[in-house]
Coordinates of C-alpha atoms in Angstrom, one line a residue:
Chain A
M1 CA -28.9 7.5 -42.6
L2 CA -25.3 6.9 -42.1
D3 CA -23.6 4.4 -44.6
T4 CA -20.6 2.4 -44.6
D5 CA -18.7 5.6 -46.1
F6 CA -19.4 7.2 -43.2
F7 CA -17.8 5.3 -40.8
R8 CA -14.7 4.8 -43.0
R9 CA -14.4 8.8 -43.1
W10 CA -14.8 8.7 -39.3
M11 CA -12.0 6.6 -39.0
T12 CA -9.8 8.4 -41.5
A13 CA -10.6 11.7 -39.9
T14 CA -9.6 10.2 -36.5
A15 CA -6.4 9.0 -37.9
T16 CA -5.6 12.4 -39.5
A17 CA -6.2 14.1 -36.4
V18 CA -4.3 11.6 -34.0
D19 CA -1.3 12.0 -36.5
R20 CA -1.7 15.7 -36.4
E21 CA -1.8 16.0 -32.5
A22 CA 0.4 13.1 -31.9
D23 CA 3.3 15.5 -30.3
R24 CA 0.6 17.1 -28.1
L25 CA -0.7 13.6 -26.8
T26 CA 2.8 12.7 -26.2
D27 CA 3.5 15.8 -24.2
L28 CA 0.4 15.6 -22.1
D29 CA 1.4 12.0 -21.4
S30 CA 5.0 13.0 -20.6
A31 CA 3.7 15.2 -17.6
I32 CA 1.7 12.5 -15.9
G33 CA 2.3 9.5 -17.8
D34 CA 5.2 7.6 -19.7
A35 CA 5.3 9.8 -22.9
D36 CA 4.0 7.5 -25.5
H37 CA 0.3 8.2 -25.9
G38 CA 0.8 10.2 -29.2
S39 CA 3.1 7.6 -30.9
N40 CA 1.0 4.4 -29.8
M41 CA -2.1 6.0 -31.2
R42 CA -0.4 7.1 -34.4
R43 CA 0.9 3.7 -34.8
G44 CA -2.5 2.1 -34.2
F45 CA -4.8 4.3 -36.3
G46 CA -1.9 4.4 -39.0
A47 CA -2.7 0.5 -39.2
V48 CA -6.4 1.0 -39.1
T49 CA -6.0 3.3 -42.1
D50 CA -4.0 0.5 -43.8
V51 CA -6.3 -1.9 -43.2
L52 CA -9.5 -0.1 -44.4
E53 CA -7.7 0.3 -47.7
K54 CA -7.0 -3.3 -48.3
E55 CA -10.0 -4.5 -47.1
S56 CA -13.7 -3.6 -47.5
P57 CA -15.8 -4.2 -44.7
G58 CA -19.6 -4.3 -45.9
S59 CA -21.2 -2.3 -43.3
P60 CA -20.7 0.3 -40.5
G61 CA -20.5 -2.4 -37.8
A62 CA -17.9 -4.2 -39.9
V63 CA -16.0 -1.0 -40.4
L64 CA -15.7 -0.3 -36.5
V65 CA -15.2 -4.0 -35.4
L66 CA -12.1 -4.1 -38.1
A67 CA -10.8 -1.0 -36.6
G68 CA -11.0 -1.9 -33.1
R69 CA -9.5 -5.1 -33.7
H70 CA -6.7 -3.6 -35.4
L71 CA -6.2 -1.2 -32.4
I72 CA -6.0 -4.1 -30.0
S73 CA -3.3 -5.7 -32.3
T74 CA -0.9 -2.7 -32.6
V75 CA -1.5 0.1 -30.2
G76 CA -0.5 -2.1 -26.8
G77 CA -0.7 -0.2 -23.5
A78 CA -3.7 0.5 -22.0
S79 CA -5.0 2.6 -24.8
G80 CA -5.0 -0.6 -27.3
P81 CA -7.6 -2.6 -25.5
L82 CA -9.6 0.4 -24.2
Y83 CA -9.9 1.8 -27.9
G84 CA -10.3 -1.4 -29.4
T85 CA -13.0 -2.4 -27.0
L86 CA -14.9 0.8 -27.5
L87 CA -14.8 0.7 -31.6
R88 CA -15.7 -3.1 -31.3
G89 CA -18.4 -2.8 -28.8
T90 CA -19.9 0.3 -30.7
G91 CA -19.7 -1.8 -34.0
K92 CA -21.1 -4.9 -32.4
A93 CA -23.8 -3.1 -31.4
L94 CA -24.4 -1.6 -34.8
G95 CA -25.0 -5.4 -36.0
D96 CA -24.8 -6.0 -39.7
A97 CA -27.1 -3.2 -41.0
A98 CA -26.1 -1.6 -44.2
E99 CA -27.0 1.7 -43.0
V100 CA -27.8 3.0 -39.5
S101 CA -29.8 6.0 -38.1
W102 CA -28.1 8.6 -36.0
E103 CA -30.3 7.3 -33.1
Q104 CA -28.8 3.9 -33.5
L105 CA -25.3 5.2 -33.8
T106 CA -26.1 7.2 -30.7
E107 CA -27.0 3.7 -28.7
A108 CA -24.2 2.0 -30.0
F109 CA -21.7 4.4 -29.0
G110 CA -23.2 4.4 -25.7
A111 CA -22.7 0.6 -25.3
G112 CA -19.2 1.0 -26.7
V113 CA -18.7 3.3 -23.8
A114 CA -20.0 1.1 -21.3
A115 CA -17.9 -1.6 -22.6
V116 CA -14.7 0.6 -21.9
A117 CA -15.9 1.6 -18.4
R118 CA -16.4 -2.1 -17.6
L119 CA -12.9 -3.2 -19.0
G120 CA -11.0 -0.2 -17.4
G121 CA -13.1 -0.4 -13.9
A122 CA -13.1 3.4 -14.2
K123 CA -15.8 5.9 -13.6
A124 CA -16.6 9.6 -14.6
G125 CA -14.1 11.9 -12.6
D126 CA -11.3 9.6 -12.5
K127 CA -9.3 11.4 -15.1
T128 CA -9.7 9.0 -18.0
M129 CA -10.8 8.9 -21.5
L130 CA -14.4 8.4 -20.0
D131 CA -14.4 12.1 -18.9
A132 CA -14.7 12.9 -22.6
L133 CA -16.6 10.0 -23.6
L134 CA -19.7 10.0 -21.2
P135 CA -20.4 13.6 -21.9
A136 CA -20.1 12.8 -25.7
V137 CA -22.8 10.2 -25.3
E138 CA -25.2 12.5 -23.6
A139 CA -24.7 15.1 -26.1
L140 CA -24.6 12.7 -29.2
G141 CA -28.6 12.6 -29.2
T142 CA -28.6 16.3 -29.8
S143 CA -26.0 16.7 -32.5
A144 CA -22.5 15.7 -33.5
E145 CA -21.0 19.2 -32.9
A146 CA -22.8 19.2 -29.3
A147 CA -21.2 16.0 -28.7
R148 CA -17.7 17.2 -30.0
D149 CA -17.9 20.2 -27.8
A150 CA -19.0 18.1 -24.7
A151 CA -16.0 15.8 -25.2
L152 CA -13.6 18.6 -25.6
A153 CA -15.0 20.3 -22.3
G154 CA -15.1 16.7 -20.5
A155 CA -11.2 16.6 -21.5
L156 CA -10.6 20.0 -20.3
A157 CA -12.5 19.4 -17.3
T158 CA -10.0 16.4 -16.4
V159 CA -7.0 19.1 -15.6
P160 CA -7.9 19.8 -12.1
L161 CA -8.6 16.3 -11.3
P162 CA -6.3 13.7 -9.5
A163 CA -6.1 10.5 -11.4
R164 CA -7.4 7.3 -9.9
K165 CA -6.9 4.9 -12.9
G166 CA -3.9 4.0 -15.2
R167 CA -0.5 5.0 -15.0
A168 CA -1.2 8.5 -13.8
S169 CA -2.7 7.3 -10.8
Y170 CA 0.5 6.6 -9.2
L171 CA 1.2 10.2 -9.3
G172 CA -2.0 11.0 -7.0
E173 CA -2.2 14.7 -6.3
R174 CA 0.8 15.4 -8.4
S175 CA -1.3 14.6 -11.7
V176 CA -3.6 17.6 -10.5
G177 CA -3.0 20.4 -13.2
H178 CA -2.4 18.0 -16.2
Q179 CA -5.1 17.3 -18.7
D180 CA -5.6 13.5 -19.1
P181 CA -3.9 12.3 -22.5
G182 CA -6.7 9.6 -22.8
A183 CA -9.3 12.3 -22.5
A184 CA -7.3 14.4 -25.0
S185 CA -7.6 11.7 -27.7
A186 CA -11.0 10.6 -27.1
A187 CA -12.0 14.2 -28.0
L188 CA -10.1 13.8 -31.0
L189 CA -12.2 10.7 -31.9
V190 CA -15.5 12.6 -31.2
A191 CA -14.3 15.6 -33.0
A192 CA -13.6 13.4 -36.2
L193 CA -17.3 12.0 -35.7
A194 CA -18.8 15.6 -36.0
E195 CA -16.1 16.1 -39.0
A196 CA -17.5 13.2 -40.8
A197 CA -21.1 14.2 -40.2
R198 CA -20.3 17.8 -41.6
T199 CA -19.3 16.1 -44.8
D200 CA -22.7 14.0 -44.7
E201 CA -25.7 15.2 -46.1
G202 CA -27.7 12.5 -44.2
G203 CA -25.9 13.1 -41.1
R204 CA -27.4 15.5 -38.4
A205 CA -24.6 18.0 -38.4
Chain B
M1 CA 19.1 14.1 -28.0
R2 CA 22.1 12.0 -28.2
M3 CA 21.1 8.1 -28.5
L4 CA 22.7 5.0 -29.7
I5 CA 19.8 4.5 -32.1
N6 CA 18.9 4.8 -35.8
V7 CA 15.4 6.0 -35.5
P8 CA 12.7 5.9 -32.7
E9 CA 10.4 3.7 -34.6
T10 CA 13.0 0.7 -34.9
V11 CA 14.3 0.6 -31.6
V12 CA 12.6 -2.5 -30.2
A13 CA 13.3 -4.2 -33.8
D14 CA 16.9 -3.3 -34.0
A15 CA 17.5 -4.5 -30.4
L16 CA 15.8 -7.8 -31.1
R17 CA 18.0 -8.3 -34.1
G18 CA 21.0 -7.8 -31.7
I19 CA 19.6 -10.1 -29.2
A20 CA 19.3 -12.8 -32.0
A21 CA 22.9 -12.6 -32.8
A22 CA 24.4 -12.6 -29.6
H23 CA 22.3 -15.5 -28.1
P24 CA 21.9 -18.3 -30.5
D25 CA 20.0 -20.4 -28.0
L26 CA 17.1 -18.2 -28.1
T27 CA 14.6 -18.1 -31.1
V28 CA 13.8 -14.5 -31.8
D29 CA 11.2 -13.5 -34.0
V30 CA 11.6 -9.9 -34.9
E31 CA 8.6 -9.3 -37.0
N32 CA 6.1 -10.9 -34.2
R33 CA 8.3 -9.5 -31.0
L34 CA 8.8 -13.0 -29.6
V35 CA 12.0 -14.4 -27.8
V36 CA 11.5 -18.1 -27.2
R37 CA 14.0 -20.4 -25.6
R38 CA 15.2 -22.5 -28.6
D39 CA 14.2 -25.9 -27.1
A40 CA 10.6 -24.9 -26.7
P41 CA 8.2 -26.6 -26.3
V42 CA 9.7 -28.7 -23.5
A43 CA 7.9 -32.0 -23.3
G44 CA 5.8 -32.2 -19.7
K45 CA 7.0 -28.7 -18.7
V46 CA 4.6 -25.7 -17.8
G47 CA 5.5 -22.7 -20.2
L48 CA 6.4 -19.5 -18.5
V49 CA 5.7 -16.3 -20.3
S50 CA 6.0 -12.9 -19.5
G51 CA 6.3 -9.2 -21.4
G52 CA 5.9 -5.9 -20.8
G53 CA 7.1 -2.6 -22.6
S54 CA 10.7 -2.6 -23.6
G55 CA 13.2 -0.2 -21.9
H56 CA 13.3 -2.3 -18.9
E57 CA 16.3 -4.7 -20.3
P58 CA 17.4 -7.3 -19.3
L59 CA 13.8 -7.9 -18.3
H60 CA 12.3 -9.7 -19.9
A61 CA 13.9 -11.1 -22.9
G62 CA 17.3 -11.6 -20.9
F63 CA 15.5 -13.8 -18.5
V64 CA 14.5 -16.4 -21.0
G65 CA 16.3 -19.7 -21.0
P66 CA 16.3 -23.2 -19.0
G67 CA 15.4 -22.5 -15.3
M68 CA 13.5 -19.2 -16.1
L69 CA 11.0 -18.0 -18.6
S70 CA 10.1 -19.8 -21.8
A71 CA 9.3 -16.7 -23.8
A72 CA 9.1 -13.1 -23.7
C73 CA 6.9 -10.7 -25.4
P74 CA 8.7 -7.2 -25.7
G75 CA 6.3 -4.3 -26.3
E76 CA 7.2 -1.0 -27.6
V77 CA 9.1 1.4 -25.2
F78 CA 7.3 1.6 -21.9
T79 CA 4.1 0.1 -23.6
S80 CA 2.5 -3.2 -23.0
P81 CA 3.0 -5.9 -25.7
V82 CA -0.2 -6.6 -27.8
P83 CA -2.4 -10.0 -27.3
D84 CA -1.3 -11.2 -30.6
Q85 CA 2.5 -11.4 -29.0
M86 CA 1.4 -13.5 -26.0
V87 CA -0.8 -15.7 -27.8
R88 CA 1.7 -16.8 -30.4
A89 CA 4.3 -17.1 -27.2
A90 CA 1.9 -19.3 -25.3
A91 CA 1.4 -21.7 -28.5
A92 CA 5.2 -21.8 -29.0
V93 CA 5.8 -23.0 -25.6
D94 CA 2.9 -25.0 -24.7
S95 CA 3.6 -28.6 -24.4
G96 CA -0.1 -29.7 -23.1
A97 CA 1.1 -29.0 -19.5
G98 CA -0.4 -25.5 -19.9
V99 CA 1.3 -21.9 -19.7
L100 CA 1.7 -19.3 -16.8
F101 CA 1.7 -15.7 -17.7
V102 CA 3.7 -13.8 -15.5
V103 CA 2.1 -9.9 -15.6
K104 CA 3.3 -6.9 -13.9
N105 CA 0.3 -4.6 -12.4
Y106 CA -0.1 -2.2 -15.2
T107 CA -3.4 -1.4 -16.5
G108 CA -2.0 -2.1 -20.2
D109 CA -0.3 -5.3 -19.3
V110 CA -3.2 -6.5 -17.2
L111 CA -5.8 -5.8 -20.0
N112 CA -3.7 -7.3 -22.9
F113 CA -2.6 -10.4 -20.9
D114 CA -6.3 -10.8 -19.8
M115 CA -7.4 -10.7 -23.7
A116 CA -4.5 -12.9 -24.4
A117 CA -5.5 -15.5 -21.9
E118 CA -9.2 -15.6 -23.4
L119 CA -7.6 -16.0 -26.9
A120 CA -5.1 -18.7 -26.1
E121 CA -7.7 -20.6 -24.3
D122 CA -10.0 -20.4 -27.2
E123 CA -7.1 -22.3 -28.9
G124 CA -6.8 -25.0 -26.6
V125 CA -3.9 -23.8 -24.4
R126 CA -4.6 -24.0 -20.6
V127 CA -3.4 -20.7 -18.9
A128 CA -3.1 -19.4 -15.4
R129 CA -1.9 -16.0 -14.6
V130 CA -0.1 -14.2 -12.0
L131 CA 0.0 -10.6 -11.0
V132 CA 3.1 -9.0 -9.7
D133 CA 2.3 -6.0 -7.4
D134 CA 5.2 -5.4 -5.1
D135 CA 5.8 -1.7 -5.2
V136 CA 5.0 -0.1 -1.6
A137 CA 5.4 3.4 -3.0
V138 CA 2.1 3.1 -4.2
A139 CA 0.2 4.4 -1.0
D140 CA -3.3 3.5 -1.1
S141 CA -4.4 1.4 -4.0
T142 CA -8.0 2.2 -3.6
F143 CA -7.1 5.2 -5.3
T144 CA -4.8 4.2 -7.8
A145 CA -4.7 1.4 -10.4
G146 CA -2.9 -0.7 -7.4
R147 CA 0.8 -1.4 -6.5
R148 CA 2.9 -1.5 -9.6
G149 CA 5.0 -4.8 -10.6
T150 CA 8.7 -3.9 -10.4
G151 CA 11.8 -5.8 -8.8
A152 CA 9.7 -8.8 -7.6
T153 CA 9.1 -9.8 -11.2
L154 CA 12.7 -11.2 -11.3
F155 CA 12.1 -13.4 -7.9
V156 CA 8.8 -14.8 -9.4
E157 CA 10.4 -15.5 -12.7
K158 CA 13.4 -17.2 -11.2
I159 CA 11.6 -19.3 -8.6
A160 CA 8.5 -20.2 -10.8
G161 CA 11.0 -20.9 -13.7
A162 CA 13.0 -23.3 -11.8
L163 CA 9.7 -25.1 -10.4
A164 CA 8.5 -25.2 -13.7
D165 CA 11.8 -26.9 -15.1
E166 CA 11.2 -29.7 -12.4
G167 CA 8.1 -30.6 -14.3
A168 CA 5.7 -29.3 -11.7
P169 CA 2.0 -28.9 -12.7
L170 CA 0.6 -25.6 -13.7
E171 CA -1.2 -25.3 -10.2
Q172 CA 1.9 -25.7 -8.3
V173 CA 3.8 -23.3 -10.8
E174 CA 1.3 -20.7 -10.2
A175 CA 0.9 -21.2 -6.4
V176 CA 4.5 -20.6 -6.0
A177 CA 4.5 -17.6 -8.5
R178 CA 1.9 -16.3 -6.3
R179 CA 3.5 -17.1 -3.0
V180 CA 6.8 -15.2 -4.0
N181 CA 4.8 -12.2 -4.9
E182 CA 3.1 -11.9 -1.9
S183 CA 6.3 -12.5 0.0
S184 CA 8.1 -9.5 -1.8
R185 CA 7.9 -5.8 -1.5
S186 CA 10.2 -3.1 -3.4
F187 CA 10.7 0.8 -3.3
G188 CA 12.7 2.8 -6.0
V189 CA 14.5 6.0 -6.1
A190 CA 15.5 8.2 -9.0
L191 CA 18.7 10.4 -9.2
G192 CA 17.6 11.4 -12.7
A193 CA 14.9 11.4 -15.2
V194 CA 14.5 9.3 -18.3
T195 CA 14.7 10.2 -21.7
T196 CA 12.7 8.0 -24.0
P197 CA 13.4 7.5 -27.8
A198 CA 10.0 8.7 -28.8
K199 CA 10.0 12.0 -26.8
G200 CA 13.9 12.6 -27.1
S201 CA 14.0 14.7 -23.9
P202 CA 13.8 14.1 -20.1
T203 CA 9.9 13.2 -19.1
F204 CA 10.3 15.2 -16.1
V205 CA 12.9 17.7 -14.7
L206 CA 15.0 16.9 -11.5
P207 CA 17.0 19.7 -10.4
P208 CA 20.6 19.2 -9.4
G209 CA 20.6 18.5 -5.6
E210 CA 17.3 16.7 -5.6
L211 CA 15.9 13.1 -5.8
E212 CA 12.6 11.6 -6.4
L213 CA 11.5 9.0 -4.0
G214 CA 8.9 6.2 -4.7
I215 CA 9.5 5.9 -8.4
G216 CA 8.1 3.0 -10.6
I217 CA 10.1 1.9 -13.8
H218 CA 8.5 4.2 -16.5
G219 CA 10.1 7.5 -15.9
E220 CA 7.2 8.5 -14.1
P221 CA 8.1 11.0 -11.2
G222 CA 7.6 9.4 -7.9
R223 CA 5.9 10.1 -4.7
E224 CA 7.8 13.1 -3.3
R225 CA 11.0 15.2 -4.3
R226 CA 13.6 15.6 -1.5
P227 CA 17.0 17.4 -1.4
M228 CA 19.8 15.1 -2.0
M229 CA 20.9 12.3 0.5
T230 CA 24.0 10.2 0.8
S231 CA 23.9 6.6 0.0
G232 CA 23.4 5.4 3.6
E233 CA 20.5 7.9 4.1
I234 CA 18.8 6.9 1.0
A235 CA 19.5 3.1 2.0
D236 CA 17.7 4.2 5.6
V237 CA 14.5 5.3 4.0
V238 CA 14.2 2.6 1.2
V239 CA 14.7 -0.1 3.3
Q240 CA 12.6 1.2 6.0
A241 CA 9.8 1.7 3.6
V242 CA 10.1 -1.9 2.4
L243 CA 10.3 -3.3 5.9
D244 CA 7.3 -1.5 7.1
D245 CA 5.3 -3.1 4.9
L246 CA 6.8 -6.5 4.7
R247 CA 7.7 -7.0 8.2
P248 CA 9.7 -10.1 7.5
T249 CA 10.0 -12.9 10.3
G250 CA 12.7 -14.9 8.5
P251 CA 15.5 -14.7 6.0
V252 CA 15.2 -12.5 2.8
L253 CA 16.4 -12.7 -0.6
A254 CA 17.6 -9.1 -1.5
L255 CA 17.7 -7.3 -4.7
V256 CA 19.5 -4.4 -5.2
N257 CA 18.5 -3.1 -8.6
G258 CA 19.9 -0.5 -10.6
M259 CA 17.8 1.6 -12.9
G260 CA 20.0 1.8 -16.0
A261 CA 22.4 4.8 -15.6
T262 CA 23.8 4.0 -12.2
P263 CA 27.3 2.5 -12.0
L264 CA 27.9 -0.7 -10.3
L265 CA 30.6 1.1 -8.1
E266 CA 27.4 3.1 -6.8
L267 CA 25.2 0.0 -6.6
Y268 CA 27.6 -2.1 -4.7
G269 CA 28.1 0.8 -2.3
F270 CA 24.6 1.2 -1.8
N271 CA 24.2 -2.5 -1.3
A272 CA 26.8 -2.2 1.6
E273 CA 24.1 0.3 3.3
V274 CA 21.3 -1.9 2.6
Q275 CA 22.9 -4.7 4.1
R276 CA 23.8 -2.6 7.1
V277 CA 20.3 -1.2 7.5
L278 CA 19.0 -4.7 7.5
S279 CA 21.5 -6.0 10.0
E280 CA 20.6 -3.1 12.2
R281 CA 16.9 -4.4 11.9
R282 CA 17.7 -7.9 12.5
V283 CA 16.9 -9.0 9.4
P284 CA 18.9 -12.1 8.0
V285 CA 19.9 -12.0 4.4
A286 CA 19.8 -15.3 2.8
R287 CA 20.8 -14.2 -0.7
T288 CA 22.1 -11.0 -2.5
L289 CA 21.6 -9.7 -6.1
V290 CA 23.4 -6.9 -7.2
G291 CA 23.0 -5.1 -10.9
N292 CA 20.9 -3.7 -13.3
Y293 CA 18.0 -6.0 -13.8
V294 CA 14.8 -4.2 -13.9
T295 CA 15.8 -0.7 -15.6
S296 CA 14.2 2.1 -16.6
L297 CA 16.3 3.2 -19.9
D298 CA 18.6 5.7 -18.7
M299 CA 17.4 6.8 -15.3
A300 CA 19.8 7.2 -12.6
G301 CA 18.7 5.6 -9.7
C302 CA 18.1 2.4 -7.6
S303 CA 15.3 0.0 -6.1
V304 CA 15.3 -2.4 -3.4
T305 CA 13.3 -5.7 -3.2
L306 CA 13.2 -8.0 -0.3
C307 CA 11.4 -11.5 -0.5
Q308 CA 10.9 -13.2 2.7
A309 CA 12.2 -16.8 1.0
D310 CA 10.9 -20.2 2.8
E311 CA 13.0 -23.4 2.2
E312 CA 11.4 -24.2 -1.2
M313 CA 11.8 -20.6 -2.6
L314 CA 15.7 -20.8 -1.7
R315 CA 16.2 -24.3 -3.1
L316 CA 14.4 -23.0 -6.4
W317 CA 16.4 -19.7 -6.2
D318 CA 19.8 -21.6 -6.0
A319 CA 18.8 -24.0 -9.0
P320 CA 20.6 -23.6 -12.4
V321 CA 19.6 -21.0 -14.6
Q322 CA 21.1 -20.2 -18.0
T323 CA 19.6 -17.0 -19.6
P324 CA 21.5 -14.0 -21.3
A325 CA 21.2 -11.9 -18.1
L326 CA 21.1 -14.6 -15.1
R327 CA 22.9 -17.7 -15.2
W328 CA 24.4 -19.9 -12.4
G329 CA 24.8 -23.4 -11.6
R330 CA 25.4 -25.0 -14.9

């Protein structure tokens, strides 16, 4: 079973990865966007780390809802509402259980990703974060590692696509040949989940 | 990188402190990133709130004051503000008559303002929203996030702001804002790329002797790259692109807008060419505004926005306005 601490570790590992990769995310964004994805995500997950230290949410769902709310309040741009909705949606689907099973997490993460798709109006192949998240949801039933690999593969598969949503969509065909920064950061979030699972004996790593 | 900044992280806050010092008739909340006209909320008046990424100055903080915006929410550089800012702004300017959000069509702005509208309504503020999407350089909106909001934002904020100051109800202010947007089209050209403080180097490389056609206001490359042209040739392309889409049948408001790094000498020269093209196409120009109003940091280049204006729009355009960047008639 996955406890509250597992979800805190997931968020902290995401913050560390985002901080480490911020320059790469910004570089990806400068090719087809407006060169701020790394700094925005770093600011947002920095705030998440701070609030998780200050407050002690008492359940897995509460950790994710709190993290999502702080992303919405600090990131801005499209990433704030989209990542905020992803974590809030996942957290709400988990309810207030003190521990959740891997199957429950898989289902809840699927609900969070569906909420992102509804909010952004994007679908698979539009060159967005969904291109990493949708394959990750599929693979999460197997293992955290499979999800991590699927998300990374999905992010890399955005390279040859023309963007149809978000700022990059204004470049049309000129966005071809560049990895979507949102898909790249989503792959970091899923990799952090695998990292949290690896250090968790109860996880299915 | 050579920029007049301290560190990239405090660029927006530093600018807000500077705005506060220069404009005592504005209330500037540096911590919460809010610029509000000092006499807000004005009894019986609809509040007009806009906002967006910073880096487009004077948009939007420079348009706060009597006759235009009630409040502005500046985000990080080129990044939409967060819903908390807009909810605070709505609460600060609502007199009970409701609030109109003027939102430029970018995914981030749309999502954050939508979330803010829900939250503000939960707190009992009546909110309407108008989406500005005037950029004809976005070819096929079924394959993009839709047309970007650019220069028409100024027309919408000025005209709706004037009507709100007359005490018109929310529905009417919203309706005129929508009409102005639907009557406006824009097209932009870059002669140089943007350097954002966070990145510290140009967002794209524009070789000497080339220009970008169909740019937005976020330092992104445009629709195509072409060999450099003369001011007159650029005006031919830009104005034609706008007219092909707008097809005006009456007088227009014209905005010849600098992107931040193009001198007024060039902008005025370019305006002469714009007026020549409009005259050749038999499009009467009712009013013209030339200057840096909807900018993109240090981008060199310009955009042209035309609005087919009816009698009411012209009257509201001429109405007094007193803001840091736009003031006349008072």
